[in-house]
Coordinates of N, CA and C in Angstrom, one line a residue:
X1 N -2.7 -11.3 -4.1 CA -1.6 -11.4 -3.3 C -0.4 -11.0 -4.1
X2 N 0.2 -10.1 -3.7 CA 1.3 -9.7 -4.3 C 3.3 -10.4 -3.2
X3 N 3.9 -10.8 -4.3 CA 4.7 -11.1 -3.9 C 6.1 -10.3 -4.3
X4 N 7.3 -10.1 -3.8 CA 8.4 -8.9 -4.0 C 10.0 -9.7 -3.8
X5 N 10.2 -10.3 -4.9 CA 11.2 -11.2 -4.5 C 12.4 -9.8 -3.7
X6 N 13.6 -10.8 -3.0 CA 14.4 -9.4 -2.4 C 15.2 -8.9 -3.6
X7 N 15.8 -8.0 -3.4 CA 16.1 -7.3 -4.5 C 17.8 -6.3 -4.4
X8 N 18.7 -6.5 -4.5 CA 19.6 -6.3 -4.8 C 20.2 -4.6 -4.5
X9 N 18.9 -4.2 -5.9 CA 19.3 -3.1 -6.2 C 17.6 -2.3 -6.0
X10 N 17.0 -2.1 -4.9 CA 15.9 -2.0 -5.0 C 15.2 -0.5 -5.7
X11 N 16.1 0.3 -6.0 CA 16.5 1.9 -6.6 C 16.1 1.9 -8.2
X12 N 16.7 -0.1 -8.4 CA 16.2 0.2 -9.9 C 15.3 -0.8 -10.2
X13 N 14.2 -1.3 -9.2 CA 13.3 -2.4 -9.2 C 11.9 -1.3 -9.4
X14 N 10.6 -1.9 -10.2 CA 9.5 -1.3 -10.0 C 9.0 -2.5 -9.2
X15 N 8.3 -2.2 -7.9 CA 7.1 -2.9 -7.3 C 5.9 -2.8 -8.5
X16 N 5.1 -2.4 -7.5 CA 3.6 -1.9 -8.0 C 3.4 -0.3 -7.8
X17 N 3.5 0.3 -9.6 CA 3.4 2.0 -9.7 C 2.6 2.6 -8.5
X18 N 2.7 3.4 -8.9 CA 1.6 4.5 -7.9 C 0.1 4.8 -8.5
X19 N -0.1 4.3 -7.2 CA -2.1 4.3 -7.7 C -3.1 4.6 -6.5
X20 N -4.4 4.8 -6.7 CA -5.0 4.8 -5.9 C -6.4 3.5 -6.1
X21 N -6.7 3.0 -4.9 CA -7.6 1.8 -5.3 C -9.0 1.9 -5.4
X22 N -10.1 2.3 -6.6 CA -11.2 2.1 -6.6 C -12.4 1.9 -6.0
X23 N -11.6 0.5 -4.7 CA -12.7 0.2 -3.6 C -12.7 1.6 -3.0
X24 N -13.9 0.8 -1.9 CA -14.2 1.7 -0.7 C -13.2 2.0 0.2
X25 N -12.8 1.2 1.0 CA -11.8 0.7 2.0 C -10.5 -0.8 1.3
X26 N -9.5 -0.5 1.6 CA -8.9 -1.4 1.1 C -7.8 -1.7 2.8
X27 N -7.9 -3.0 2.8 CA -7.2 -4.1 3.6 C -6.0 -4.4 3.7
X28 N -4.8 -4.6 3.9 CA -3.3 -5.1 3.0 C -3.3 -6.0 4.5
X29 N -2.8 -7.3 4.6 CA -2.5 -8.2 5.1 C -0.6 -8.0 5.0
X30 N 0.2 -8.3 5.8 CA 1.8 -8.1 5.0 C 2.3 -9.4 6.2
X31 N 3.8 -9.5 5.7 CA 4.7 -10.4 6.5 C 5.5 -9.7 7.1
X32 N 5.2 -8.6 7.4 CA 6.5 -7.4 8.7 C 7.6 -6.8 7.4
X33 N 7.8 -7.1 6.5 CA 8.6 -6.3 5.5 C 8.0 -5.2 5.2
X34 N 9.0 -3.6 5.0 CA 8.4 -2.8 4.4 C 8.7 -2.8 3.2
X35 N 7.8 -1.4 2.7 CA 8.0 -1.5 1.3 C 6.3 -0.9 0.5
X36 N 5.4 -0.7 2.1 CA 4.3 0.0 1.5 C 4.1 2.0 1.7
X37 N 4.2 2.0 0.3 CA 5.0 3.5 0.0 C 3.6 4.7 0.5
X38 N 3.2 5.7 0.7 CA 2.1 6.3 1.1 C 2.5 7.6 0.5
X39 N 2.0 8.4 -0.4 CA 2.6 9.7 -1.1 C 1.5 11.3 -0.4
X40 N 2.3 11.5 1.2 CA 2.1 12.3 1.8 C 2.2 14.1 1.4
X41 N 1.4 14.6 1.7 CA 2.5 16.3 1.6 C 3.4 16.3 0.5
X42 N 3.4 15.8 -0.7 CA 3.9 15.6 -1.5 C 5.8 14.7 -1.4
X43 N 5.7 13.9 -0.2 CA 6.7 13.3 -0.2 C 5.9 11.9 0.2
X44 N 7.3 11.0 -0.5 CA 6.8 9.0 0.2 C 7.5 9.1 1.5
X45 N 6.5 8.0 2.3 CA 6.2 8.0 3.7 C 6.4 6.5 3.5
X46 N 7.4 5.7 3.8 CA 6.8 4.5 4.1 C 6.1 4.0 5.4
X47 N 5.1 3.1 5.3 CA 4.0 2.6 6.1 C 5.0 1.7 7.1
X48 N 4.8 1.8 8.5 CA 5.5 0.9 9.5 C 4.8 0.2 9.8
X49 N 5.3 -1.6 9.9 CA 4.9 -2.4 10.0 C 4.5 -2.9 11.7
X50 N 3.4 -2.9 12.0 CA 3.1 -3.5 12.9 C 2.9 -4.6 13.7
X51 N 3.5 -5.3 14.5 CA 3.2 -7.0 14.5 C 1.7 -7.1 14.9
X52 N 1.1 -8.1 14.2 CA -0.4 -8.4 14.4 C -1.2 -7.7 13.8
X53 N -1.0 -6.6 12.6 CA -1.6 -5.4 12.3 C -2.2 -5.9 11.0
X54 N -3.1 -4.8 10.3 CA -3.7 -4.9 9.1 C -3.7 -3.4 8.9
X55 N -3.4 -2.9 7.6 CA -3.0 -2.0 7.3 C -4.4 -1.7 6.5
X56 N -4.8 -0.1 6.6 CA -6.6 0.3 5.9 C -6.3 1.5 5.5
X57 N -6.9 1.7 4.3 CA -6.7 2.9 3.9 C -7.7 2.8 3.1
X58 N -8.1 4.3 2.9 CA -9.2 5.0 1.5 C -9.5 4.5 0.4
X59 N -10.5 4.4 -0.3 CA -10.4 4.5 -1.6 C -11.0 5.2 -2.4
X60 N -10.9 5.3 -3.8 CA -11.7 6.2 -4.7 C -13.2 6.5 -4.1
X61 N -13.9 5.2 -4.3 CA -15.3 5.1 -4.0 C -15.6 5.9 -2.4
X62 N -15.0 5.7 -1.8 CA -15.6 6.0 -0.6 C -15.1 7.6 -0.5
X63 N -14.3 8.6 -1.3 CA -13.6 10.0 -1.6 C -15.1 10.2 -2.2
X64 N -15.9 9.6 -3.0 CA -16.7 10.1 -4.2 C -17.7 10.0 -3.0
X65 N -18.6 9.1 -2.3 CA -19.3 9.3 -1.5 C -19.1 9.8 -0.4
X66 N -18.3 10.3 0.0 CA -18.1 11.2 1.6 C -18.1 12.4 0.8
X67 N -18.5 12.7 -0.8 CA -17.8 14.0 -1.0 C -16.3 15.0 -1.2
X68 N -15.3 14.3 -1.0 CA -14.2 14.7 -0.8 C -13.9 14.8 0.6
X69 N -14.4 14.6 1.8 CA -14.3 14.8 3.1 C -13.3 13.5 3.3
X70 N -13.1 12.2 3.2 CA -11.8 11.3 3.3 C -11.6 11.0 1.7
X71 N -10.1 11.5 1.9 CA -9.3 11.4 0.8 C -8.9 10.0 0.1
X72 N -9.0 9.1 -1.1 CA -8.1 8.1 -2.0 C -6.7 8.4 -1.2
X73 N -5.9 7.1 -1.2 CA -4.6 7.3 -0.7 C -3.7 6.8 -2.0
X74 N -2.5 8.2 -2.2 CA -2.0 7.6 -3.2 C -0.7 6.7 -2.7
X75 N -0.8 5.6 -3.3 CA 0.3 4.9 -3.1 C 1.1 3.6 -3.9
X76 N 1.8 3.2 -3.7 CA 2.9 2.4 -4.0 C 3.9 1.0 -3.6
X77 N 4.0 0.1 -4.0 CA 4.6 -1.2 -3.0 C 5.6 -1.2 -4.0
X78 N 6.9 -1.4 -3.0 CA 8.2 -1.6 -3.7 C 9.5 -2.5 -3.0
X79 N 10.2 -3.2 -3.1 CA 10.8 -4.1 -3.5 C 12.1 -3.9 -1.7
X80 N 12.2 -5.0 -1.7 CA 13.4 -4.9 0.2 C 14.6 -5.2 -0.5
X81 N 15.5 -4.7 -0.3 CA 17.1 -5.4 -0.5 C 17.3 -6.7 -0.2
X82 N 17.1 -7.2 1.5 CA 17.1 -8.2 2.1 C 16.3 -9.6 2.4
X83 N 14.9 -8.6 2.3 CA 13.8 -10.0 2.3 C 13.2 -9.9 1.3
X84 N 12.2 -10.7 1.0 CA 10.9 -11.5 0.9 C 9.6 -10.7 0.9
X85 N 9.0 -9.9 0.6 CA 7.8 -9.4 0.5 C 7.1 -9.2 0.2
X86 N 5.7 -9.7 0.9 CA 4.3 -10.3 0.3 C 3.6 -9.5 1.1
X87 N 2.5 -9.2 0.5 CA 1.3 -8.4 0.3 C 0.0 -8.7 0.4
X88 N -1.6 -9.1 0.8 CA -2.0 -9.0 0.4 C -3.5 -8.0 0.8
X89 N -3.8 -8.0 -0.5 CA -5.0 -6.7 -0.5 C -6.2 -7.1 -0.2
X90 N -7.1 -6.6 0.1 CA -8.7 -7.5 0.6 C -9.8 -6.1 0.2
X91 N -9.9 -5.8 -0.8 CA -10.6 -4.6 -1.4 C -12.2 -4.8 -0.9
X92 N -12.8 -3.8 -0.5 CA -14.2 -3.7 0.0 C -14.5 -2.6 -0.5
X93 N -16.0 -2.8 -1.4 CA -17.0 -1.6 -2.1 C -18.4 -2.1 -1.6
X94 N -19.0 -1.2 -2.3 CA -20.7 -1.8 -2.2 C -20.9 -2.1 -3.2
X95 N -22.1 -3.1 -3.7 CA -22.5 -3.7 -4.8 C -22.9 -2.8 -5.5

């Protein structure tokens, strides 16, 4: 579970760097704050929050067994001016 106290100056905060996650499929559970970064087309996309939603995306594992056919998503969590923002991940691979 990742937590993102609010942040002032959020321009000179690091969240969590830019990575891609190892699992197969990865889960993120959130509290409606943004702040999950998505490195599109070579630009950040932030992720819109959905009410009721769970956010899924790619991972390494599942790029290496499809082949390269669904892509690792690269990405990044970073820090709100205003709120509070919690995270959490729920990573799924095969044994």
């Amino acid at each position: 579970i990742n937590y993102y106290p609010k942040c002032p100056q959020p321009e000179l905060a690091l969240g969590v760097e830019a990575h891609t996650d190892v699992s197969a499929l990865t889960f993120i559970l959130h509290n409606m704050v943004p702040g999950l970064q998505l490195f599109y087309e070579g630009q950040r996309v932030t992720a819109k929050c959905v009410p009721n939603s769970i956010i899924m995306h790619i991972g390494d594992t599942l790029e290496i067994l499809s082949n390269g056919k669904y892509k690792s998503i690269l990405h990044r969590g970073v820090v709100n001016k205003e709120k509070i923002r919690i995270s959490w991940a729920v990573f799924c691979e095969p044994p």
